[in-house]
Amino acid sequence: MFDWFAKKRRQKLLEAPFPPDWEDMIHRNMSHYCMMNDDERKHLRELIQVFIAEKSWEGCGGLELTNEIRVTIAAQACLLLLNLPHDAYENVETIIVYPSDVILPERKLGFFETTLEPLDPEYPVSGQAFKQGPVILVWDAVLQGGRHAEYGFNVVYHEFAHKLDMQDGAADGTPCLRDRAEYRDWSKTCSREYLRLLKDVEKGKRTFLDEYGATDEAEFFAVATEHFFNQPIQMIESAPELYRVLKEYYRQDTAMRARKYFCKE
């Protein structure tokens, strides 16, 4: 019954035309949009309409939420979902947006927890995703990452990759896959690439993937996702097998998109 009501509600949402000024915002704030074909853009716009309507949005730190903020974040988050069967980030209820990097309050101890050190380091963050909680984003980082894919960094791709990872209940760098064969391939390939990154970082070698990906397997997946969408051609050259498994998971050939787009210019 709930699924029926959700489907009817979404159908009604999609009956409304997509606002032209919203599309202008996407063109302005998400460089990947210009690489997509007409069908992909249409589907992305539909995902955006549903995402914006169904999620709770909060502005913090004096930030006044605007349509541009919602549309820009939704566009980047929904790009990851474009060809996935997931139900519009069902594990995301709230998106909290700050104007600039913020130091989050220290997490309180659980009833049975003890510690001699702070639970979380007190340093500015540009984004954070909680397994049973909101996604926190910083607006100026969202804009920079969306407009400048060449930097490789994108806080929205990163944090929403975490939420995809968490859909099976564990933040372990392995999202929900289709079958055992894909799990085996994913484990073999990503473990090898993660260990390669870890060794290169320990040796002080320059790496294609951001060294933050060596933190743990969950961060590796999130960082790899950023590069898959922002620097796919370079990823094929530096880590072709990693590109392959991400292409199979997201069901998107981002390098082909990029090549077609740059050939037109």
Short mmCIF file of C-alpha atoms in Angstrom, two decimals:
data_model
loop_
_atom_site.label_atom_id
_atom_site.label_comp_id
_atom_site.label_asym_id
_atom_site.label_seq_id
_atom_site.Cartn_x
_atom_site.Cartn_y
_atom_site.Cartn_z
CA MET A 1 0.00 0.00 0.00
CA PHE A 2 2.82 2.41 0.90
CA ASP A 3 4.56 1.65 -2.41
CA TRP A 4 1.33 2.40 -4.29
CA PHE A 5 0.93 5.79 -2.60
CA ALA A 6 4.60 6.62 -3.19
CA LYS A 7 4.27 5.74 -6.87
CA LYS A 8 1.13 7.86 -7.29
CA ARG A 9 2.75 10.79 -5.47
CA ARG A 10 5.79 10.63 -7.71
CA GLN A 11 3.68 10.41 -10.84
CA LYS A 12 1.89 13.58 -9.79
CA LEU A 13 5.23 15.31 -9.12
CA LEU A 14 6.44 14.44 -12.60
CA GLU A 15 3.33 15.84 -14.25
CA ALA A 16 4.65 19.31 -13.45
CA PRO A 17 7.07 20.69 -16.05
CA PHE A 18 10.68 20.99 -15.00
CA PRO A 19 11.32 24.71 -14.26
CA PRO A 20 13.60 26.26 -16.91
CA ASP A 21 15.53 28.19 -14.26
CA TRP A 22 16.29 24.89 -12.50
CA GLU A 23 17.91 23.57 -15.67
CA ASP A 24 19.94 26.76 -15.92
CA MET A 25 21.20 26.10 -12.40
CA ILE A 26 22.26 22.57 -13.33
CA HIS A 27 24.11 23.79 -16.42
CA ARG A 28 25.86 26.38 -14.29
CA ASN A 29 26.71 24.21 -11.29
CA MET A 30 27.28 20.68 -12.58
CA SER A 31 29.85 20.35 -15.32
CA HIS A 32 28.92 16.72 -16.03
CA TYR A 33 25.43 17.70 -17.20
CA CYS A 34 26.64 19.01 -20.56
CA MET A 35 28.17 15.59 -21.34
CA MET A 36 24.87 13.70 -20.99
CA ASN A 37 22.53 12.85 -23.85
CA ASP A 38 18.91 14.02 -23.99
CA ASP A 39 17.43 10.83 -22.50
CA GLU A 40 19.89 10.89 -19.60
CA ARG A 41 19.15 14.52 -18.88
CA LYS A 42 15.41 13.87 -18.93
CA HIS A 43 15.75 11.00 -16.47
CA LEU A 44 18.05 13.05 -14.24
CA ARG A 45 15.52 15.89 -14.13
CA GLU A 46 12.81 13.44 -13.06
CA LEU A 47 15.03 12.10 -10.28
CA ILE A 48 15.74 15.66 -9.15
CA GLN A 49 12.06 16.55 -8.90
CA VAL A 50 11.35 13.51 -6.72
CA PHE A 51 14.49 13.92 -4.62
CA ILE A 52 13.83 17.58 -3.79
CA ALA A 53 10.20 16.92 -2.87
CA GLU A 54 10.80 13.84 -0.73
CA LYS A 55 13.82 14.91 1.30
CA SER A 56 13.93 17.26 4.27
CA TRP A 57 16.26 20.24 3.82
CA GLU A 58 17.85 22.34 6.55
CA GLY A 59 20.09 25.39 6.29
CA CYS A 60 22.54 25.91 9.17
CA GLY A 61 25.18 28.44 10.13
CA GLY A 62 23.09 31.31 8.85
CA LEU A 63 22.60 29.80 5.38
CA GLU A 64 19.23 30.53 3.80
CA LEU A 65 18.21 27.61 1.61
CA THR A 66 17.37 28.51 -1.99
CA ASN A 67 16.17 26.56 -5.01
CA GLU A 68 19.68 26.79 -6.43
CA ILE A 69 21.11 25.00 -3.39
CA ARG A 70 18.49 22.24 -3.49
CA VAL A 71 18.68 21.76 -7.26
CA THR A 72 22.48 21.74 -7.39
CA ILE A 73 22.80 19.18 -4.60
CA ALA A 74 19.97 17.03 -5.96
CA ALA A 75 21.45 17.02 -9.48
CA GLN A 76 24.84 15.84 -8.30
CA ALA A 77 23.41 13.26 -5.89
CA CYS A 78 20.99 11.85 -8.47
CA LEU A 79 23.68 11.51 -11.14
CA LEU A 80 24.95 8.52 -9.15
CA LEU A 81 21.45 6.99 -9.25
CA LEU A 82 20.90 7.52 -12.96
CA ASN A 83 20.93 3.82 -13.94
CA LEU A 84 20.68 2.19 -10.51
CA PRO A 85 17.56 0.43 -9.25
CA HIS A 86 17.84 2.00 -5.79
CA ASP A 87 14.76 3.81 -4.51
CA ALA A 88 15.92 7.43 -4.62
CA TYR A 89 18.21 7.14 -1.58
CA GLU A 90 15.65 5.65 0.75
CA ASN A 91 18.25 5.81 3.55
CA VAL A 92 18.52 9.60 3.18
CA GLU A 93 15.89 11.61 4.99
CA THR A 94 17.59 14.95 5.64
CA ILE A 95 20.23 17.07 3.93
CA ILE A 96 21.82 19.70 6.17
CA VAL A 97 23.71 22.49 4.41
CA TYR A 98 26.25 24.91 5.89
CA PRO A 99 27.66 27.92 4.03
CA SER A 100 31.34 26.94 4.47
CA ASP A 101 33.58 24.41 6.23
CA VAL A 102 32.32 23.66 9.70
CA ILE A 103 33.64 21.97 12.84
CA LEU A 104 30.95 19.55 13.91
CA PRO A 105 30.11 19.11 17.61
CA GLU A 106 31.73 16.12 19.30
CA ARG A 107 29.57 12.99 19.21
CA LYS A 108 28.22 11.89 22.59
CA LEU A 109 29.25 8.52 23.97
CA GLY A 110 26.84 5.62 23.83
CA PHE A 111 25.64 4.16 27.13
CA PHE A 112 28.19 1.32 27.10
CA GLU A 113 31.06 3.26 25.49
CA THR A 114 34.21 4.53 27.17
CA THR A 115 37.09 6.46 25.66
CA LEU A 116 40.16 8.41 26.74
CA GLU A 117 40.28 10.53 23.58
CA PRO A 118 37.79 12.64 21.61
CA LEU A 119 35.52 10.48 19.45
CA ASP A 120 35.93 12.67 16.40
CA PRO A 121 38.82 14.98 15.57
CA GLU A 122 37.91 18.64 15.75
CA TYR A 123 38.75 19.90 12.27
CA PRO A 124 36.69 21.60 9.56
CA VAL A 125 34.72 19.27 7.30
CA SER A 126 33.06 19.92 3.96
CA GLY A 127 30.71 16.96 4.19
CA GLN A 128 29.69 13.97 6.26
CA ALA A 129 27.25 11.08 5.89
CA PHE A 130 25.74 9.21 8.82
CA LYS A 131 24.54 5.62 8.60
CA GLN A 132 21.38 6.33 10.58
CA GLY A 133 21.22 10.06 10.03
CA PRO A 134 21.53 13.01 7.67
CA VAL A 135 23.97 14.02 4.98
CA ILE A 136 25.84 17.20 5.90
CA LEU A 137 27.25 19.36 3.09
CA VAL A 138 29.04 22.67 2.78
CA TRP A 139 27.65 24.89 0.04
CA ASP A 140 30.87 26.49 -1.17
CA ALA A 141 32.45 23.02 -1.50
CA VAL A 142 29.37 21.79 -3.38
CA LEU A 143 29.72 24.64 -5.86
CA GLN A 144 33.44 24.22 -6.36
CA GLY A 145 33.18 20.48 -6.89
CA GLY A 146 30.25 20.79 -9.26
CA ARG A 147 31.77 23.50 -11.41
CA HIS A 148 35.37 22.25 -11.48
CA ALA A 149 35.46 18.55 -12.29
CA GLU A 150 39.11 18.90 -13.25
CA TYR A 151 40.03 19.08 -9.56
CA GLY A 152 38.69 15.55 -9.00
CA PHE A 153 37.01 16.51 -5.72
CA ASN A 154 33.23 16.49 -5.33
CA VAL A 155 31.73 16.44 -1.84
CA VAL A 156 28.24 15.45 -3.04
CA TYR A 157 29.47 12.43 -5.02
CA HIS A 158 31.62 11.47 -2.04
CA GLU A 159 28.96 11.64 0.67
CA PHE A 160 26.20 10.09 -1.40
CA ALA A 161 28.53 7.26 -2.41
CA HIS A 162 28.77 6.61 1.33
CA LYS A 163 24.98 6.43 1.51
CA LEU A 164 24.92 3.92 -1.36
CA ASP A 165 27.57 1.93 0.49
CA MET A 166 25.46 2.01 3.67
CA GLN A 167 22.30 0.63 2.06
CA ASP A 168 23.22 -2.92 3.05
CA GLY A 169 23.73 -1.80 6.65
CA ALA A 170 27.54 -1.59 6.61
CA ALA A 171 29.92 1.17 5.54
CA ASP A 172 32.57 -1.17 4.19
CA GLY A 173 33.26 0.05 0.66
CA THR A 174 30.98 -2.53 -0.97
CA PRO A 175 27.55 -1.30 -2.07
CA CYS A 176 24.64 -3.58 -2.96
CA LEU A 177 25.66 -5.57 -6.02
CA ARG A 178 23.66 -7.83 -8.34
CA ASP A 179 25.02 -11.31 -7.74
CA ARG A 180 27.83 -13.38 -6.25
CA ALA A 181 29.97 -13.09 -9.34
CA GLU A 182 29.86 -9.31 -9.15
CA TYR A 183 30.68 -9.42 -5.42
CA ARG A 184 33.71 -11.65 -6.09
CA ASP A 185 34.93 -9.41 -8.89
CA TRP A 186 34.36 -6.28 -6.80
CA SER A 187 36.20 -7.70 -3.77
CA LYS A 188 39.18 -8.88 -5.80
CA THR A 189 39.55 -5.71 -7.85
CA CYS A 190 38.86 -3.11 -5.17
CA SER A 191 40.99 -4.87 -2.55
CA ARG A 192 43.92 -4.93 -4.96
CA GLU A 193 43.50 -1.26 -5.89
CA TYR A 194 43.00 -0.21 -2.27
CA LEU A 195 46.18 -1.99 -1.16
CA ARG A 196 48.08 -0.44 -4.07
CA LEU A 197 46.94 3.02 -3.01
CA LEU A 198 47.80 2.29 0.62
CA LYS A 199 51.34 1.20 -0.28
CA ASP A 200 51.90 4.18 -2.58
CA VAL A 201 50.73 6.61 0.09
CA GLU A 202 52.97 4.97 2.71
CA LYS A 203 55.94 5.32 0.32
CA GLY A 204 55.09 8.95 -0.39
CA LYS A 205 54.47 8.25 -4.08
CA ARG A 206 52.24 10.51 -6.11
CA THR A 207 48.87 8.83 -6.74
CA PHE A 208 45.99 9.38 -9.14
CA LEU A 209 43.37 8.67 -6.48
CA ASP A 210 43.31 11.15 -3.64
CA GLU A 211 45.31 9.75 -0.73
CA TYR A 212 42.26 10.16 1.53
CA GLY A 213 41.00 7.01 -0.16
CA ALA A 214 43.68 5.08 1.75
CA THR A 215 41.91 5.83 5.05
CA ASP A 216 39.76 2.68 4.81
CA GLU A 217 37.68 0.74 2.29
CA ALA A 218 34.62 2.99 2.71
CA GLU A 219 36.62 6.12 1.92
CA PHE A 220 38.28 4.32 -0.97
CA PHE A 221 34.91 3.70 -2.62
CA ALA A 222 33.78 7.29 -2.04
CA VAL A 223 37.02 8.76 -3.42
CA ALA A 224 36.99 6.36 -6.39
CA THR A 225 33.42 7.48 -7.15
CA GLU A 226 34.53 11.12 -7.26
CA HIS A 227 37.25 10.32 -9.81
CA PHE A 228 34.97 8.01 -11.81
CA PHE A 229 32.62 10.90 -12.52
CA ASN A 230 35.11 13.76 -12.57
CA GLN A 231 38.21 12.26 -14.18
CA PRO A 232 37.11 9.07 -15.96
CA ILE A 233 39.61 9.20 -18.82
CA GLN A 234 42.50 9.57 -16.39
CA MET A 235 41.06 6.72 -14.30
CA ILE A 236 41.08 4.37 -17.28
CA GLU A 237 44.75 5.21 -17.83
CA SER A 238 45.73 4.89 -14.15
CA ALA A 239 43.37 2.18 -12.86
CA PRO A 240 41.52 0.50 -15.74
CA GLU A 241 40.18 -2.41 -13.68
CA LEU A 242 38.84 -0.08 -11.01
CA TYR A 243 37.13 1.95 -13.73
CA ARG A 244 35.63 -1.27 -15.12
CA VAL A 245 33.99 -2.38 -11.84
CA LEU A 246 32.66 1.12 -11.16
CA LYS A 247 31.28 1.29 -14.69
CA GLU A 248 29.52 -2.04 -14.13
CA TYR A 249 28.17 -0.94 -10.74
CA TYR A 250 26.92 2.52 -11.75
CA ARG A 251 25.94 1.27 -15.23
CA GLN A 252 27.40 4.42 -16.73
CA ASP A 253 30.33 4.83 -19.11
CA THR A 254 31.54 8.23 -17.93
CA ALA A 255 34.73 8.08 -20.01
CA MET A 256 32.74 7.57 -23.21
CA ARG A 257 30.58 10.56 -22.28
CA ALA A 258 33.64 12.70 -21.68
CA ARG A 259 35.34 11.64 -24.93
CA LYS A 260 32.22 12.38 -26.99
CA TYR A 261 31.85 15.76 -25.37
CA PHE A 262 35.46 16.83 -25.81
CA CYS A 263 35.47 15.61 -29.43
CA LYS A 264 32.62 18.03 -30.16
CA GLU A 265 34.55 21.01 -28.87
#
